[in-house]
Coordinates of C-alpha atoms and ligand atoms in Angstrom, one line a residue:
X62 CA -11.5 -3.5 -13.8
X63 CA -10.2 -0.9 -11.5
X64 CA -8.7 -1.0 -8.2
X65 CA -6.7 1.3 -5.8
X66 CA -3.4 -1.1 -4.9
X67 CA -2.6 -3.3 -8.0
X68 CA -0.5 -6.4 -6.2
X69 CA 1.8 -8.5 -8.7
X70 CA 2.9 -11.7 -6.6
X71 CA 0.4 -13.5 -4.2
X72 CA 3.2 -15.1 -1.9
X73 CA 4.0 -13.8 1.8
X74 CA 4.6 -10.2 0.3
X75 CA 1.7 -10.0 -1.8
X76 CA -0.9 -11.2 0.8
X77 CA 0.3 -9.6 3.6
X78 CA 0.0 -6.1 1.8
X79 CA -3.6 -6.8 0.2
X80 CA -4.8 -8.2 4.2
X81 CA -2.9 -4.3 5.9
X82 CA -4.6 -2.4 2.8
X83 CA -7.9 -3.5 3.0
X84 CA -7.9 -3.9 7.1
X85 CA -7.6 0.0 6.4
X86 CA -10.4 0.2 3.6
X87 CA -7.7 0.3 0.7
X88 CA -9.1 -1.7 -2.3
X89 CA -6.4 -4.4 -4.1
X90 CA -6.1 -6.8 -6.7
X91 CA -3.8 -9.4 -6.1
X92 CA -2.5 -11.3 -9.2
X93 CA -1.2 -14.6 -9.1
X94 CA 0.9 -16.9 -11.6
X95 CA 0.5 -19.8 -10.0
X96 CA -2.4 -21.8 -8.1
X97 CA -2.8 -21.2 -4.7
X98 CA -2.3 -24.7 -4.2
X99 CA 1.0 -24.4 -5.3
X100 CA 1.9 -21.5 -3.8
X101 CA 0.6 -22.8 -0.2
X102 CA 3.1 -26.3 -1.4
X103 CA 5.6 -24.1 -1.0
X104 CA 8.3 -25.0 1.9
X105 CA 10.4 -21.9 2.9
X106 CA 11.0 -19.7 5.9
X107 CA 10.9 -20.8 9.5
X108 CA 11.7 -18.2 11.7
X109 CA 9.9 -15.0 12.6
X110 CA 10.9 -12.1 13.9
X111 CA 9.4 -10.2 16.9
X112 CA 8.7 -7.3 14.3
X113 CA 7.1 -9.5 11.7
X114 CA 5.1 -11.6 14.4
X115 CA 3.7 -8.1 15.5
X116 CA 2.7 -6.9 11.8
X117 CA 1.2 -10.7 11.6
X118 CA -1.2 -9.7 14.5
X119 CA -1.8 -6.0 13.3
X120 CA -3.0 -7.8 10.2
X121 CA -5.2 -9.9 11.9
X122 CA -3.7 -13.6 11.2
X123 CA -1.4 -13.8 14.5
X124 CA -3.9 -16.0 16.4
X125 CA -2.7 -19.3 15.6
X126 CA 1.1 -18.3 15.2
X127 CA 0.4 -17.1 19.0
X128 CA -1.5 -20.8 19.5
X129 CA 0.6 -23.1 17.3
X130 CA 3.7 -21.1 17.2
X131 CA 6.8 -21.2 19.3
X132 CA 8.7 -18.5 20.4
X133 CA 12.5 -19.2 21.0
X134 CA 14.8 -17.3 23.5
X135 CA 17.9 -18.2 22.0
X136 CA 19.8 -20.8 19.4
X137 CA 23.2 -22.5 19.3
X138 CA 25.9 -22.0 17.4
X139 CA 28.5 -25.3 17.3
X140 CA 32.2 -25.5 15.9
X141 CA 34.6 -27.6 17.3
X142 CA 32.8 -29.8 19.4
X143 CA 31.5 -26.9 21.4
X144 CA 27.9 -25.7 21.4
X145 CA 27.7 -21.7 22.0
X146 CA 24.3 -20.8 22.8
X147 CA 23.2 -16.5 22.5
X148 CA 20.6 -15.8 24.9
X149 CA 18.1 -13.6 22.3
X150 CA 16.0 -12.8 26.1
X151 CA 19.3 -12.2 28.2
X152 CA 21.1 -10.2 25.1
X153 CA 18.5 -8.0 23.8
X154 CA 15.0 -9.0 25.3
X155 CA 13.3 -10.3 22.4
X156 CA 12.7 -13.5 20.8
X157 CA 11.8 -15.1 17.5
X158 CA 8.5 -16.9 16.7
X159 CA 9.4 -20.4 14.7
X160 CA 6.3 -20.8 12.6
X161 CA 6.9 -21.8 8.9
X162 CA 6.4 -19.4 6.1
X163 CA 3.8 -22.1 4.8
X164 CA 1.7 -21.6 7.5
X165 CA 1.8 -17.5 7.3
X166 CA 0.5 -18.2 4.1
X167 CA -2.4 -20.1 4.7
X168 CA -3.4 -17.8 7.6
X169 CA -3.5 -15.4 4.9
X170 CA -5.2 -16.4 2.8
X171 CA -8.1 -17.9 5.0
X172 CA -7.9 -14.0 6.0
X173 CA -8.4 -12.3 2.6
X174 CA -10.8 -15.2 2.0
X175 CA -13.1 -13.6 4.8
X176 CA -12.5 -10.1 3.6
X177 CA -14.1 -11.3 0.0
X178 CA -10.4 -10.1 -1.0
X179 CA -10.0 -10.2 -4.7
X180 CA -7.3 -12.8 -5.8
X181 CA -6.7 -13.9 -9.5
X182 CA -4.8 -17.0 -9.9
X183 CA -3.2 -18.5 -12.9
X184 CA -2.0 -15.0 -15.0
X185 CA 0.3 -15.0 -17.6
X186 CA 2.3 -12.3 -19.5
X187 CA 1.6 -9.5 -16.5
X188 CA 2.5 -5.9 -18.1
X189 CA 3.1 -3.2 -15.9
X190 CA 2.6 0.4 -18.0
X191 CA 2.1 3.9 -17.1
X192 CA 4.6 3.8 -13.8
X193 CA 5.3 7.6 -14.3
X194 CA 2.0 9.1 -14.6
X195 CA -0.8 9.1 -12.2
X196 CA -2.9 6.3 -14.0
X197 CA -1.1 3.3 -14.1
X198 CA -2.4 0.2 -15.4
X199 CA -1.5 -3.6 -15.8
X200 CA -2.4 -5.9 -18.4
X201 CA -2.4 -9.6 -18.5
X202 CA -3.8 -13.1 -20.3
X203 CA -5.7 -15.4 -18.0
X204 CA -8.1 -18.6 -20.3
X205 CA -6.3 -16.9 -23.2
X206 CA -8.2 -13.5 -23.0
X207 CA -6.5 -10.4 -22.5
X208 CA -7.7 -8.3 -19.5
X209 CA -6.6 -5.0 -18.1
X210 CA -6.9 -3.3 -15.0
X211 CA -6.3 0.5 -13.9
X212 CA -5.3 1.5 -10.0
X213 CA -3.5 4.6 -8.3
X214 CA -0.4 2.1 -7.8
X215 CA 1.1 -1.0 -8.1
X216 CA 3.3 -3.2 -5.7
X217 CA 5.6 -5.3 -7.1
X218 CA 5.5 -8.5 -4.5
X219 CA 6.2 -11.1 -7.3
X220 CA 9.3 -12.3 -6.1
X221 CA 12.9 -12.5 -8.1
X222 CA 12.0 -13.8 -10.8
X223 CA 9.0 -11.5 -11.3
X224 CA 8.5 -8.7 -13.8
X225 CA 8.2 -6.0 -11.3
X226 CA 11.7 -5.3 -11.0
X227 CA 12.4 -5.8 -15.1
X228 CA 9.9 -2.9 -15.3
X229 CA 12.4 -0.1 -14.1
X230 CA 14.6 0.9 -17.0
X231 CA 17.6 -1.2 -16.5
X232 CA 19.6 2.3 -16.5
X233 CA 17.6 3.6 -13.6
X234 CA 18.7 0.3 -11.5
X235 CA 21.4 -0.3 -9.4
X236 CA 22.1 -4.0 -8.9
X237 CA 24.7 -5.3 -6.2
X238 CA 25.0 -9.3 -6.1
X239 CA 26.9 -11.6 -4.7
X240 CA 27.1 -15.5 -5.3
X241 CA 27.8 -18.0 -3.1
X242 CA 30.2 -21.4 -3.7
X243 CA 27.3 -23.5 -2.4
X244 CA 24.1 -24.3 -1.9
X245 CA 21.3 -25.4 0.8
X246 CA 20.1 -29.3 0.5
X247 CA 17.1 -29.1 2.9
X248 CA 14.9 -31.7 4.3
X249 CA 11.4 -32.0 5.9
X250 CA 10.9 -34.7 8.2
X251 CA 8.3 -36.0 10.6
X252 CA 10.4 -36.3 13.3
X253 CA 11.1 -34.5 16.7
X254 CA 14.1 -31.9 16.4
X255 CA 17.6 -32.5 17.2
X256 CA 17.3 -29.7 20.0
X257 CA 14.8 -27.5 21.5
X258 CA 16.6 -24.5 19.8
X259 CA 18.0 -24.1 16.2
X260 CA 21.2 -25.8 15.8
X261 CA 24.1 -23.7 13.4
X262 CA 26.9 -26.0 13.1
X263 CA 30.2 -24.7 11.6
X264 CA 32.2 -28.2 10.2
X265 CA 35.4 -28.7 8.5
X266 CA 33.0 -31.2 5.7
X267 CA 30.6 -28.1 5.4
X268 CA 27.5 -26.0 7.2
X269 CA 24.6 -27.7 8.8
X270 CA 21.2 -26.2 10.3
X271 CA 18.8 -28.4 12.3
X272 CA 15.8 -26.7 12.5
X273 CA 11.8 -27.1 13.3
X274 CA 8.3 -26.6 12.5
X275 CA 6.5 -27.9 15.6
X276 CA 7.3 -30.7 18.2
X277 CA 7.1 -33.6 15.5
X278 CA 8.1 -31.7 11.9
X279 CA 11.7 -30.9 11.9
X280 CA 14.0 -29.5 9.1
X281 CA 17.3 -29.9 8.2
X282 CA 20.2 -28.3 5.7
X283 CA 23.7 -29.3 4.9
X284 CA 25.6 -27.3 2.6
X285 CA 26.4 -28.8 -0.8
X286 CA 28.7 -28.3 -3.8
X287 CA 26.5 -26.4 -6.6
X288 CA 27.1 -29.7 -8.6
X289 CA 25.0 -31.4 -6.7
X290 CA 21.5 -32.3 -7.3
X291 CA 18.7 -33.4 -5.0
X292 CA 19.0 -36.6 -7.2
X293 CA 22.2 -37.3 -5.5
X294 CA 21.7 -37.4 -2.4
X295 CA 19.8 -40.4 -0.6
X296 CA 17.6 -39.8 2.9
X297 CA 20.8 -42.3 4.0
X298 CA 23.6 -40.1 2.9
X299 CA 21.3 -36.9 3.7
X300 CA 21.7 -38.4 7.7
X301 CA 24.6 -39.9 7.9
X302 CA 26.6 -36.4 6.5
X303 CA 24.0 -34.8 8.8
X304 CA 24.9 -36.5 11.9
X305 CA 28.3 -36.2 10.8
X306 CA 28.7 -32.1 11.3
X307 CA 27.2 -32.0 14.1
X308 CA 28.9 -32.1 17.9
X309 CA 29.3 -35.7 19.1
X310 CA 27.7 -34.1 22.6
X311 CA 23.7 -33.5 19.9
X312 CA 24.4 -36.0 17.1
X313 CA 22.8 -39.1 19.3
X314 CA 20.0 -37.5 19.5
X315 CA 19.4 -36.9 16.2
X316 CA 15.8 -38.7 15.1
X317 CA 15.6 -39.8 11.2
X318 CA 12.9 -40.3 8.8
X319 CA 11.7 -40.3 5.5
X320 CA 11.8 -37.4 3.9
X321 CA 8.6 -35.8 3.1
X322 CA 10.6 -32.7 1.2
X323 CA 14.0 -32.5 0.3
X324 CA 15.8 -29.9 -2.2
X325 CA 18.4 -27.8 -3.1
X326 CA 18.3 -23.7 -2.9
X327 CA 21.0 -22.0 -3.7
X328 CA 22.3 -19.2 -2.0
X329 CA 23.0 -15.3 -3.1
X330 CA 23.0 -11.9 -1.9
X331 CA 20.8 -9.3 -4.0
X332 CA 19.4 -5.6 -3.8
X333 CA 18.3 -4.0 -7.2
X334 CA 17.5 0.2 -6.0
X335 CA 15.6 1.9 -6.3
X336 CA 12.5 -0.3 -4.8
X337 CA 10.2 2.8 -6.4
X338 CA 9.4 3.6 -9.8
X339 CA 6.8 6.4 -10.3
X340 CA 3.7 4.6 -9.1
X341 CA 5.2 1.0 -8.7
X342 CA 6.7 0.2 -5.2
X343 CA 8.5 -3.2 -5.1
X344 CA 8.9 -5.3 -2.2
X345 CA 10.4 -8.6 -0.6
X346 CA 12.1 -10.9 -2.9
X347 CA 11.3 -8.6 -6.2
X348 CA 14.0 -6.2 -4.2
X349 CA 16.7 -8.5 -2.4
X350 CA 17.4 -11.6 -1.6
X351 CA 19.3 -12.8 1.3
X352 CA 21.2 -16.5 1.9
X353 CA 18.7 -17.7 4.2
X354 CA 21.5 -18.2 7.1
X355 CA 20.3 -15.0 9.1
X356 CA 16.6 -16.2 8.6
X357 CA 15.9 -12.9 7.0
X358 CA 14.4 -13.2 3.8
X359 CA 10.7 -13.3 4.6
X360 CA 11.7 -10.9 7.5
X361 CA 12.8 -7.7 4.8
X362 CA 9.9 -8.7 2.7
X363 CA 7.4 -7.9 6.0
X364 CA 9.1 -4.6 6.9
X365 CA 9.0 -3.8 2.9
X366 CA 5.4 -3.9 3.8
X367 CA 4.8 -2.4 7.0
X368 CA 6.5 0.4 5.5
X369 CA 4.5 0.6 2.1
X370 CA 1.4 0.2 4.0
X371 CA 1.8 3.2 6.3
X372 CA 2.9 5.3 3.2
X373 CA -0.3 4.2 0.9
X374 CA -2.5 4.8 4.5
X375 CA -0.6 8.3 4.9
X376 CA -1.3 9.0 0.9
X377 CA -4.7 8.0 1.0
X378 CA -5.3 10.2 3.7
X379 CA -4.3 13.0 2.4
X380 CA -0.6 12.9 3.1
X381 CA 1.2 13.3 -0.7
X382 CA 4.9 13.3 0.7
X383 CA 4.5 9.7 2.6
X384 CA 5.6 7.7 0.0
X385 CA 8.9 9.6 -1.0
X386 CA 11.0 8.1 1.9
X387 CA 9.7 4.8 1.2
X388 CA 12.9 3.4 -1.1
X389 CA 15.2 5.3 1.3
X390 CA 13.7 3.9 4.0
X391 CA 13.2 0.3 3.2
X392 CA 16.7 0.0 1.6
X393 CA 18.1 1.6 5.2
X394 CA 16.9 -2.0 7.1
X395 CA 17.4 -3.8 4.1
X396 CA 21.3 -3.3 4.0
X397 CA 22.0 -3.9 7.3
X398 CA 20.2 -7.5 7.2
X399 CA 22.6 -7.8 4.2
X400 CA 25.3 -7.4 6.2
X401 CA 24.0 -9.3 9.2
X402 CA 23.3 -12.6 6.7
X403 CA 26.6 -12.4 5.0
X404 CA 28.5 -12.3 7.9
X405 CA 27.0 -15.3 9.4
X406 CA 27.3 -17.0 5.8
X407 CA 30.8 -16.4 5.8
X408 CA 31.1 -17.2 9.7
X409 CA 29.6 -20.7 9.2
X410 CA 30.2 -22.1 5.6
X411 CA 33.1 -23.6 4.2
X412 CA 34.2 -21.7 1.1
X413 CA 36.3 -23.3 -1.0
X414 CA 38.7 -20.7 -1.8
X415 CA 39.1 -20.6 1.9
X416 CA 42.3 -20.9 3.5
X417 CA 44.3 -21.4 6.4
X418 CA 43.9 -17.6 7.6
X419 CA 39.7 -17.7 6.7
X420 CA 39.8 -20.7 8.5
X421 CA 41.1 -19.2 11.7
X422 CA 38.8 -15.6 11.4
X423 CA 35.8 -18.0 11.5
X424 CA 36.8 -19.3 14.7
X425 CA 38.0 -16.2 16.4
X426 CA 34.1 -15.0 15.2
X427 CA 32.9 -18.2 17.0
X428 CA 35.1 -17.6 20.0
X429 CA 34.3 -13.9 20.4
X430 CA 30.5 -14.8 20.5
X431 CA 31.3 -17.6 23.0
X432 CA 33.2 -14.8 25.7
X433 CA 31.9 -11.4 24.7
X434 CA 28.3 -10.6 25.8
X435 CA 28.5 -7.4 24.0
X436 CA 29.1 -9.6 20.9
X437 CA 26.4 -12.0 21.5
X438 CA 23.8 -9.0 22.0
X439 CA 24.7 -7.6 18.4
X440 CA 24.4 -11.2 16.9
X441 CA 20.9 -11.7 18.9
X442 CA 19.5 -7.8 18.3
X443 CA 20.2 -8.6 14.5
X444 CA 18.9 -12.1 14.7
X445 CA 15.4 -11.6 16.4
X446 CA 15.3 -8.7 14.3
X447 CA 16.5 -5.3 14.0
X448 CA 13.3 -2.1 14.6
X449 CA 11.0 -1.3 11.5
Ligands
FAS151 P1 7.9 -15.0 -3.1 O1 8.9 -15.4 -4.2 O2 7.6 -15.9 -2.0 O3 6.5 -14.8 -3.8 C1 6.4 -14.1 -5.1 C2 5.1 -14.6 -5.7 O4 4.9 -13.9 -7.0 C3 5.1 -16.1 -6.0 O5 3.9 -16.7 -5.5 C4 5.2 -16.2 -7.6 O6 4.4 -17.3 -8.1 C5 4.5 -14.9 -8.0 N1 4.9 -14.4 -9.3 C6 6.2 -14.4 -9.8 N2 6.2 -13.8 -11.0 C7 4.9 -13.4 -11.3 C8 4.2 -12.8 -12.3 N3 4.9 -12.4 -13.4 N4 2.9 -12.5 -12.2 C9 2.2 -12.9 -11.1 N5 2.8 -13.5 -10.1 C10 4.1 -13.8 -10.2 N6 13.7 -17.0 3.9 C11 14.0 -17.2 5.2 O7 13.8 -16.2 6.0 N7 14.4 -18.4 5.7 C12 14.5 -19.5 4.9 O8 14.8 -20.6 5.3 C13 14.2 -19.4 3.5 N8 14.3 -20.5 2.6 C14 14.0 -20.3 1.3 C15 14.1 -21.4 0.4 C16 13.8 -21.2 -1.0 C17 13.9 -22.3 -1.9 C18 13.5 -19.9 -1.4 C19 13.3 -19.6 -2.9 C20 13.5 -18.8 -0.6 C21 13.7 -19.0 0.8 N9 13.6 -18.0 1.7 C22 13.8 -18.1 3.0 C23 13.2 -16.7 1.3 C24 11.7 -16.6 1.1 O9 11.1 -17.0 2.3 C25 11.4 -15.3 0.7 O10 12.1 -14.3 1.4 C26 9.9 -15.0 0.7 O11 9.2 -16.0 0.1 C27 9.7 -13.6 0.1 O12 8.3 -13.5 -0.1 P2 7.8 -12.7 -1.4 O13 8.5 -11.4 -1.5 O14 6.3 -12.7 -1.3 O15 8.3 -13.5 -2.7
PHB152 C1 14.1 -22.9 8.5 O1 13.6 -23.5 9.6 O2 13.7 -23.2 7.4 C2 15.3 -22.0 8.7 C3 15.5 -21.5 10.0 C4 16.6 -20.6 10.1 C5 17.3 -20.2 9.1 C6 17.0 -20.7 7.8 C7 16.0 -21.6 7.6 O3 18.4 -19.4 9.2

């Protein structure tokens, strides 16, 4: 088989690449480990930023986002019994669209479904090979055959734990990480959401998040100890330590229910550079990964791709520089959402080697969003999103 755009990784990376590429007339393969029943299980991002809900449309899947999504002006950030709201209209005249990565994903892949796009699910033992010459190929074993197939490139979209990134000589990488003391115990519940806007609480027992779907699907985090497992905690205990971090003026309006997900993610900072290797271009999650605090993590993977796209386009039409800024350029937006979800990880976690003087920086953070404007417009121009 041959193909123009080999794609490792059919998750939000993959499929939104393969749907820009062949909107344009660029051929691609996407390959797959899993089913797409498991990968459409999957429950993940939340919030969307103004630039991703614009590359969602220029790919053609924005219509029920635009019908079923909703876009928030703003979102609250508590400590101390207070509730600090940042105006993302007032501050910086955007918003955010709150439409759950799940849903991108099946809006997706209805889309590459009506494009006859060519998905192969179920691959084991993926090989990358040729990355420095101008005939790369990729091998893998699907029904225990072997099969091969040649392209002009290959993008990398198959997530951290993929093979992508493994495929650029460990020398040639430069790996920064950094691992936090704690992890995320979410939970999906039909119920209606604590508030009409997302809810970051900052508690002396930990952090706490009280998000949405849609009117009736909300979803929760508390931080938790990395000792913990998902086995531990009860949809009891999950609610009562919920209600219990967040300001007495909210917690009574908190609705429970049974929990119809509920696990533990833990929570690190990443970037592996370069994100090119000769012909293999590596985006989203293969790249970085972000604590999920600034909601950024399916954000970087769509800019990864609205900037690979417009350098395959470029190459493909006749434009052979295009694709040299691509690292450079990707890594550029990707290190300052590093910053921007560290900071807020650090603002609004507990740590445990945290002391007095910590303590007190995270509340003259909180306080300086609560009376500067000019502070709350940085926070809200990083948070809906900062320009492609
Ligand atoms: P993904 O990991 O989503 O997709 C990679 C795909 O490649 C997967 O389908 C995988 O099966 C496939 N694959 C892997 N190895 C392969 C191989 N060898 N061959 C073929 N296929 C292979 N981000 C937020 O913004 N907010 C959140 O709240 C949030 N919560 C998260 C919770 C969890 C538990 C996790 C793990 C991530 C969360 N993220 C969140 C980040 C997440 O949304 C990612 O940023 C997003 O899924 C990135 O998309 P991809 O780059 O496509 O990677
Ligand atoms: C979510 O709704 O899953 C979500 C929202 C905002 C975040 C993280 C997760 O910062």
């Amino acid at each position: 088989m041959r193909s123009q755009v080999i794609i490792i990784g059919g998750g939000p990376s993959g499929l939104l690449l393969s749907q820009l590429l062949n909107r344009a007339g660029i051929a691609t393969v996407v390959l797959e480990r899993q089913s797409r029943d498991h990968v459409l299980g999957r429950i993940r991002a939340g919030v969307l930023e103004h630039g991703t809900a614009q590359l969602l449309r220029q790919a053609g899947v924005g219509a029920r986002m635009d019908a079923e999504g909703h876009p928030h002006d703003g979102c609250y950030l508590a400590h101390d019994q207070q509730m600090v709201r940042v105006d993302f209209t007032e501050s910086c005249g955007r918003q955010v669209m709150v439409y759950g990565q799940t849903e991108v994903t099946r809006d997706l892949y209805d889309a590459q479904d009506a494009m006859g796009a060519t998905h192969i699910h179920g691959v084991r033992d993926v090989v990358l090979h040729d990355l420095l010459t101008d005939a790369p190929f990729v091998t893998y074993e699907k029904d225990g055959r072997q099969h091969r197939i040649d392209g002009d490139f290959i993008a990398g979209c198959d997530g951290f734990h993929g093979v992508s990134r493994a495929s650029i000589p460990a020398e040639s990488r430069r790996e920064y990480e950094k691992i936090y003391p704690f992890g995320w115990l979410g939970v999906l519940s039909r119920t209606p959401p604590l508030m009409e806007e997302l809810v970051y609480a900052n508690h002396p027992r930990g952090f706490a998040l009280a998000s949405m779907r849609n009117d009736t699907l909300s979803r929760y985090y508390i931080q938790v100890p990395l000792s913990h497992r998902v086995e531990d905690w009860s949809d009891d205990a999950f609610w009562t330590e919920l209600r219990a971090r967040l300001p007495d003026s909210v917690a009574g309006r908190l609705v429970t229910g049974p929990s119809i997900e509920k696990s533990i993610a833990p929570l690190r900072s990443f970037v592996s550079e370069p994100m090119r290797w000769g012909r293999l271009f590596l985006c989203g999650d293969a790249a970085h990964i972000v604590p999920p605090t600034g909601a950024k993590g399916l954000n970087l993977a769509a800019s990864d791709v609205g900037y690979l796209f417009e350098g395959l386009v470029a190459h493909y039409g006749g434009d052979g520089e295009a694709l040299e800024h691509y690292s450079d350029r990707a890594l550029r937006r990707v290190w300052k959402a590093m910053r921007f979800s560290w900071s807020v990880t650090t603002m609004m976690h507990r740590f445990p080697d945290h002391g007095p003087y910590e303590q007190r920086m995270q509340q003259a953070e909180l306080d300086l969003l609560a009376s500067s404007a000019a502070a709350r417009q940085a926070f809200a121009e990083n948070y809906t999103g900062l320009a492609f």
